[in-house]
Short mmCIF file of C-alpha atoms in Angstrom, two decimals:
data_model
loop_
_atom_site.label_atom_id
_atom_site.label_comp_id
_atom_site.label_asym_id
_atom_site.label_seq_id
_atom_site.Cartn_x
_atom_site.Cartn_y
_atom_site.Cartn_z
CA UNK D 24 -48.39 209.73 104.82
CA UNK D 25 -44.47 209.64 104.42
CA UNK D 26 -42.97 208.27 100.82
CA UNK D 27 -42.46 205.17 102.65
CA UNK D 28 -45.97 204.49 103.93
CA UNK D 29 -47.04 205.71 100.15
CA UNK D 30 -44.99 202.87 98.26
CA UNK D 31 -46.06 200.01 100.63
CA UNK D 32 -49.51 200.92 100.10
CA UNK D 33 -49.76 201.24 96.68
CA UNK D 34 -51.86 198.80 94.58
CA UNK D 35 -53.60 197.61 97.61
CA UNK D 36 -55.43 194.73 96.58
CA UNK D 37 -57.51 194.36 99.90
CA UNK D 38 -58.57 197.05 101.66
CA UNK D 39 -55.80 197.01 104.07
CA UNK D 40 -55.09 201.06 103.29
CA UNK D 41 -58.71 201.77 104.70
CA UNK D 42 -56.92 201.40 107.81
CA UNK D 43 -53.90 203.54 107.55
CA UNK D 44 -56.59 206.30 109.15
CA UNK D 45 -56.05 204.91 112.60
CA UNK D 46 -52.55 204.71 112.40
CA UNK D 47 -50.08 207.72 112.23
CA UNK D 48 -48.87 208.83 108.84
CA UNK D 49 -45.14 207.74 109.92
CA UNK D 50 -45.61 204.38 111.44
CA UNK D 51 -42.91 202.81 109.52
CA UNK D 52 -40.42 205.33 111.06
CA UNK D 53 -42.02 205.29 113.83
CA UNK D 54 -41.38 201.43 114.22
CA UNK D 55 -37.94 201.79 112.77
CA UNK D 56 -37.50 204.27 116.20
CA UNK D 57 -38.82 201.26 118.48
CA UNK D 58 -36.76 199.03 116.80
CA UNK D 59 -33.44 201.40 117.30
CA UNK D 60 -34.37 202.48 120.55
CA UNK D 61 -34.09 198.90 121.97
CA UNK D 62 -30.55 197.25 120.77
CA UNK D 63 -29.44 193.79 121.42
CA UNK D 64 -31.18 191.00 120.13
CA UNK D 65 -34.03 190.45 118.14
CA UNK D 66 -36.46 187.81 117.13
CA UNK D 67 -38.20 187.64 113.75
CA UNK D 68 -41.30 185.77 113.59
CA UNK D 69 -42.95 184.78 110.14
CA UNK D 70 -43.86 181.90 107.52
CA UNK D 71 -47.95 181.70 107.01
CA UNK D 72 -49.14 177.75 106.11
CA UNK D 73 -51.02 177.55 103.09
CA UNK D 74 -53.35 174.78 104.26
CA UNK D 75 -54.96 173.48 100.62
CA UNK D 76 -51.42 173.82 99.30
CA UNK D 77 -49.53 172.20 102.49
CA UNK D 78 -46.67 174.34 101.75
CA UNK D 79 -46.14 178.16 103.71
CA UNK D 80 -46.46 181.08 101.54
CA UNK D 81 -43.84 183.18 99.48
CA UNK D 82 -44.77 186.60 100.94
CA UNK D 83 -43.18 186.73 104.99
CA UNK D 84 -39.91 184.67 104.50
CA UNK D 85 -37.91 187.21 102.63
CA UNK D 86 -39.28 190.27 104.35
CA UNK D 87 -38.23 188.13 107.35
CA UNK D 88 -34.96 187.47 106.19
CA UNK D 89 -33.78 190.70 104.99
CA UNK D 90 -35.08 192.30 108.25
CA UNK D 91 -32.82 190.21 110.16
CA UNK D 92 -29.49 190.86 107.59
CA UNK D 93 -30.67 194.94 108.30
CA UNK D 94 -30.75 194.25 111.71
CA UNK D 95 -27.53 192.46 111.98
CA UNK D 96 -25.59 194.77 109.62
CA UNK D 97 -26.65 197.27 112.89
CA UNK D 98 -25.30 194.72 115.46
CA UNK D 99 -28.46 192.63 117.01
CA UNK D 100 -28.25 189.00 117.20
CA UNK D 101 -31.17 187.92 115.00
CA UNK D 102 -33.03 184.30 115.63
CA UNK D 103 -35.94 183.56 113.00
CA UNK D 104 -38.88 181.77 114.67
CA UNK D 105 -41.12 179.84 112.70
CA UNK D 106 -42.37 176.58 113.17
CA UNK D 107 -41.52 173.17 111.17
CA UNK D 108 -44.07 173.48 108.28
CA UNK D 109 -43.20 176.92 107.64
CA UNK D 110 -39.22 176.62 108.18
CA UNK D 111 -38.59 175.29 104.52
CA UNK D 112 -38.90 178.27 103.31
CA UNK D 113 -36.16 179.95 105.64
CA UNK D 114 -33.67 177.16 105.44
CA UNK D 115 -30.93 177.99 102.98
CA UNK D 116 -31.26 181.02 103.52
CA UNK D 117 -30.62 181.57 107.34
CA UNK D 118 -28.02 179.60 109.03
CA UNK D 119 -29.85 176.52 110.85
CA UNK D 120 -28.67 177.88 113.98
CA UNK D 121 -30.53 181.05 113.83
CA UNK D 122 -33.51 179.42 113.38
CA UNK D 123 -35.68 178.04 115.98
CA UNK D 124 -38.88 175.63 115.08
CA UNK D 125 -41.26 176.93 117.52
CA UNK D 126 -43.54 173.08 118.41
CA UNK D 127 -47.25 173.02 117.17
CA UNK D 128 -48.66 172.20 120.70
CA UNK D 129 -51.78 173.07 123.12
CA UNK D 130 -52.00 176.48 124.73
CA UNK D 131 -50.47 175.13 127.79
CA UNK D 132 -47.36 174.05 126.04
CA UNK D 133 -47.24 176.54 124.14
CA UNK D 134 -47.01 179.22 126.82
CA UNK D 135 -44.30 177.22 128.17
CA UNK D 136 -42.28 177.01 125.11
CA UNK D 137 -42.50 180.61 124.90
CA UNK D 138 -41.72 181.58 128.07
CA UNK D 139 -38.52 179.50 127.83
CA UNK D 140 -37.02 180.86 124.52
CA UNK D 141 -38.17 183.98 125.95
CA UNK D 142 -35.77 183.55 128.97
CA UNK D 143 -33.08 181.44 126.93
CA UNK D 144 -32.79 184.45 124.38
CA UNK D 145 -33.43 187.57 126.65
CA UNK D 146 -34.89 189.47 123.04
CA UNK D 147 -34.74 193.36 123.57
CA UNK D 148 -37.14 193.70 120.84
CA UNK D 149 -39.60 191.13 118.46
CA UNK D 150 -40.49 191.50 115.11
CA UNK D 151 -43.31 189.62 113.07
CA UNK D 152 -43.95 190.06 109.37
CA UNK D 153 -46.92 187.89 108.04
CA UNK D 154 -47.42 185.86 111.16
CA UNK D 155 -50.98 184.57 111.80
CA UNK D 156 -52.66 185.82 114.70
CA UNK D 157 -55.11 183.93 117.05
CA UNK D 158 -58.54 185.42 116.68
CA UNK D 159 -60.36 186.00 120.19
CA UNK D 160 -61.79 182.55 119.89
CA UNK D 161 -58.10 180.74 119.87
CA UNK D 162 -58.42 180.17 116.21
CA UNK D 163 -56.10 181.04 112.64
CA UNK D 164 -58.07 181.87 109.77
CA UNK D 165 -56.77 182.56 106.57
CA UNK D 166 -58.27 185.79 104.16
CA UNK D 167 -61.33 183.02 103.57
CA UNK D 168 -61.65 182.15 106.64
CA UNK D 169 -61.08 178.60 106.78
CA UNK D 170 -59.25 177.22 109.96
CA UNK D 171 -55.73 176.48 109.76
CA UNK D 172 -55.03 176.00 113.46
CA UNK D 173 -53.54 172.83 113.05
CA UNK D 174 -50.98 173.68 111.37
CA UNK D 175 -49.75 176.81 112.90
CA UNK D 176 -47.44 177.71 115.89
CA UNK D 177 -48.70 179.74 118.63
CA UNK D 178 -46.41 182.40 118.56
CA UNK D 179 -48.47 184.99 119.75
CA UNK D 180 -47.43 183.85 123.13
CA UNK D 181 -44.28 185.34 122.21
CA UNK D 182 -45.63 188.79 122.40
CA UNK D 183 -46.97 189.10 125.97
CA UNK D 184 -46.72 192.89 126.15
CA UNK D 185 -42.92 192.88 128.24
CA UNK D 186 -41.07 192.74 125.41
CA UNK D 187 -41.03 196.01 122.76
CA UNK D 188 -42.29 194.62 119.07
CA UNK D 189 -43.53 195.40 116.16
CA UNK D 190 -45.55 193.42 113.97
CA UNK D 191 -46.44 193.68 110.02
CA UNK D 192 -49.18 192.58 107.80
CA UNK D 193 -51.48 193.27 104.90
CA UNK D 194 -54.78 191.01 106.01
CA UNK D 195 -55.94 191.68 109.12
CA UNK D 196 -55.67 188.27 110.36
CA UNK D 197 -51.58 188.24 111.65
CA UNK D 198 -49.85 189.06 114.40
CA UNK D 199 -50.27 192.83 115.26
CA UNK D 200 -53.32 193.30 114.12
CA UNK D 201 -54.87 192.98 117.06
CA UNK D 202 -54.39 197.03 117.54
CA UNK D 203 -56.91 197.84 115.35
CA UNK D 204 -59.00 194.37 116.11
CA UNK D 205 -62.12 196.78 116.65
CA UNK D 206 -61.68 198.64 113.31
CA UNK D 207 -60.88 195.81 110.90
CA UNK D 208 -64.45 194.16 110.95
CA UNK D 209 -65.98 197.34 109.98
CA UNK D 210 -64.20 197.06 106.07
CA UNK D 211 -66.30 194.64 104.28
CA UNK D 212 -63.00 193.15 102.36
CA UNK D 213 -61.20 192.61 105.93
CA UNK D 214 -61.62 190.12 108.17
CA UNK D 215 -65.01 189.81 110.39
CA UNK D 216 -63.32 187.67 113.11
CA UNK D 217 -59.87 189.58 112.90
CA UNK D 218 -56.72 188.63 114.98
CA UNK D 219 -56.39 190.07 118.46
CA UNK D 220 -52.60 189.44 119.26
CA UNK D 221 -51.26 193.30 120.00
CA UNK D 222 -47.95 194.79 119.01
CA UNK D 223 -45.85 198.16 120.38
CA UNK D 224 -46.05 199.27 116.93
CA UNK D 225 -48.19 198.11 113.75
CA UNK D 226 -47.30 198.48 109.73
CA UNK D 227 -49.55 197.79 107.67
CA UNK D 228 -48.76 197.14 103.61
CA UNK D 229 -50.60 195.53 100.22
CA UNK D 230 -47.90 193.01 100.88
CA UNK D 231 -46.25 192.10 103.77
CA UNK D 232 -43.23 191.96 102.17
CA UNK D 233 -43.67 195.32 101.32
CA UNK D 234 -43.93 196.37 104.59
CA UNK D 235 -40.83 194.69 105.61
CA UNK D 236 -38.78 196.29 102.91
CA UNK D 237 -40.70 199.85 104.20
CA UNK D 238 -39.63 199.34 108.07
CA UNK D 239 -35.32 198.54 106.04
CA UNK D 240 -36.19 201.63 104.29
CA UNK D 241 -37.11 203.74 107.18
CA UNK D 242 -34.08 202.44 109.77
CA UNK D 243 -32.05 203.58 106.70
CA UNK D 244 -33.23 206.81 107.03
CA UNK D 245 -32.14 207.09 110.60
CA UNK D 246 -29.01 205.69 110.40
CA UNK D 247 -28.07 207.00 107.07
CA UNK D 248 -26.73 204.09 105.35
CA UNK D 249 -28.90 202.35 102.74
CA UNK D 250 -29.86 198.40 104.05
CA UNK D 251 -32.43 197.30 101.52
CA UNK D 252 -31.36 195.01 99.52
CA UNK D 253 -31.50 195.38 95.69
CA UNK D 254 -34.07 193.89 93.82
CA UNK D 255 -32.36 190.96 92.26
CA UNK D 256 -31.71 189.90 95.92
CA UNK D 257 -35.32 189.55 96.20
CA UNK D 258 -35.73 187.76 93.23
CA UNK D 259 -33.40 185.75 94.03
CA UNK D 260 -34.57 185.06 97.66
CA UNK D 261 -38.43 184.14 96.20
CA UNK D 262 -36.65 181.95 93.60
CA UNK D 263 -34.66 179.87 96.25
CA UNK D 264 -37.66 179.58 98.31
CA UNK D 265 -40.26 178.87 95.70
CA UNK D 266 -37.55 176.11 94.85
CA UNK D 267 -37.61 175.08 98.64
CA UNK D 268 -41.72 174.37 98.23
CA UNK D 269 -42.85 177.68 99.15
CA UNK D 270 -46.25 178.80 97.32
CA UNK D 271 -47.94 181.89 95.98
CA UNK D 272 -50.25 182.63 98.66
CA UNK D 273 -53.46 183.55 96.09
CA UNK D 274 -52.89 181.22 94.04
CA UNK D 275 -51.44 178.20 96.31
CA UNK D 276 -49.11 177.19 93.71
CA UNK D 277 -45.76 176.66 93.63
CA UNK D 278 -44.53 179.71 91.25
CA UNK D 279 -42.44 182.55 91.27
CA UNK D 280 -44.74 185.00 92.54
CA UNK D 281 -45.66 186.65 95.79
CA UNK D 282 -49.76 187.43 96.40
CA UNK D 283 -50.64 186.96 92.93
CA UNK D 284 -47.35 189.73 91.66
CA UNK D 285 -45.21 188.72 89.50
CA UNK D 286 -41.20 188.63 90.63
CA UNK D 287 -41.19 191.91 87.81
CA UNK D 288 -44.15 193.34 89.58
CA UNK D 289 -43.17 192.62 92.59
CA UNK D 290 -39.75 194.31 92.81
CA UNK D 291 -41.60 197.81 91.98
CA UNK D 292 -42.12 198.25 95.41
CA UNK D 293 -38.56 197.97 96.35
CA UNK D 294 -37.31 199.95 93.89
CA UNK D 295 -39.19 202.81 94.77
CA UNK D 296 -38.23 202.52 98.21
CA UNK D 297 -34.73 202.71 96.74
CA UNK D 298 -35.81 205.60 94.91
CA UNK D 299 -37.15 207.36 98.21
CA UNK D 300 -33.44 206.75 100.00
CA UNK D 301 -31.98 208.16 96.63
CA UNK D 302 -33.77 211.75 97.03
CA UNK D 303 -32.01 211.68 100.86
CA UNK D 304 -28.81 210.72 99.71
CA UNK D 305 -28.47 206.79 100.40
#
């Protein structure tokens, strides 16, 4: 693997690395490529429900957020998609008009909705980060594998193969993961019923944060300009969304922390990635 791939992989509380085998050892750059290759506009799709908390989770939001600054600071027009129980946690931080609640409806609606923001936004690429993915059964299950279909969006409807994307996730059971749906049940720690939603190109990361901050780090590579942003500004970020009702996804309480890390914990991961862009200049 590349430095990148190395720091978003580290301390891997899941198992998720076990699958970094089937993927190649640049995939962040690789998706960084996809992205750059396809200039224009861009959706981000994130925010993951806690159901026993009935609040969305800390880790998604600001990976989705400082995505969409990166992407913008490159000239895309960025709209965050999320639906209503997960948008708290982007509000404040996104201008209202960049973000569109996708409805919690049927299939059949669903489809429709996304085939009209589809055609109302004309995206040249999509982008999830900690997204839940519909198993092959219709369903979202969390890591436990309770049902929290209810309460989630289907934005997989989004990614109906004619539009380039890349997804990111640390479970198994988001959006993207449906490229290595085959290989996830095999890892007794992942998911047995896995979701099936495919991406163009897949990162995987102990955090999905992580792997947000690892596809910044790797378009900063190519375009030689460093876009992460510094690890205050993710404090910062969890704080103002932890303060918005956003929850520790482990623990399903409302606390500065992201997957059970600590905010000091935490911003080890981006400051390595920091130090990676240092050795190249940036």
């Amino acid at each position: 693997m590349s430095a990148i791939e190395e720091v978003i992989l580290r301390n891997d509380r899941r198992g998720i690395s076990a699958l970094k085998r089937y993927l190649p050892d640049d995939f962040c750059t690789q998706a960084a490529k996809h992205l750059l290759d396809n200039p224009g506009v861009a959706i981000v799709c994130t925010g993951f429900y806690i159901r026993a908390a009935g609040a969305p989770e800390t880790d998604g939001p600001p990976g989705a957020v400082f995505i969409g600054r990166a992407l913008e600071s490159l000239g895309y027009a960025v709209t965050q998609v999320t639906d209503e129980l997960s948008s708290p946690a982007l509000k404040g931080a996104v201008p209202a008009d960049r973000i569109v609640e996708f409805p919690i409806a049927d299939d059949a609606s669903s489809r429709h909705h996304a085939s009209e923001l589809l055609a109302r936004l004309k995206p040249s690429v999509l982008v999830s980060t900690e997204r839940g993915g519909m198993t092959r059964d219709g369903q979202y299950l969390n890591m436990r594998g309770i049902d929290y279909s209810p309460y989630n969006a289907k934005l997989d409807y989004l990614f109906n193969g004619q539009t380039p994307s890349v997804g990111i996730g640390d479970g198994g059971n988001e959006i993207g993961m449906g490229n290595l749906a085959t290989e996830i049940p095999q890892f007794d720690t992942l998911p047995d019923n896995p979701a099936v939603t495919r991406v163009d190109k897949l990162i995987i990361a102990s955090v999905s944060n992580w792997g947000a901050y690892g596809l910044i780090a790797a378009l900063s590579l190519l375009v030689g300009k460093n876009l992460l942003p510094s690890g205050q500004e993710e404090e910062d970020m969890i704080r103002k969304m932890v303060d918005a009702g956003a929850v520790d996804g482990v623990s399903g309480n409302n606390i500065y922390a992201v997957d059970a890390w600590s905010l000091s914990e935490n911003r080890q991961a981006l400051e390595a990635l920091h130090a990676v862009l240092a050795t190249h200049g940036l």
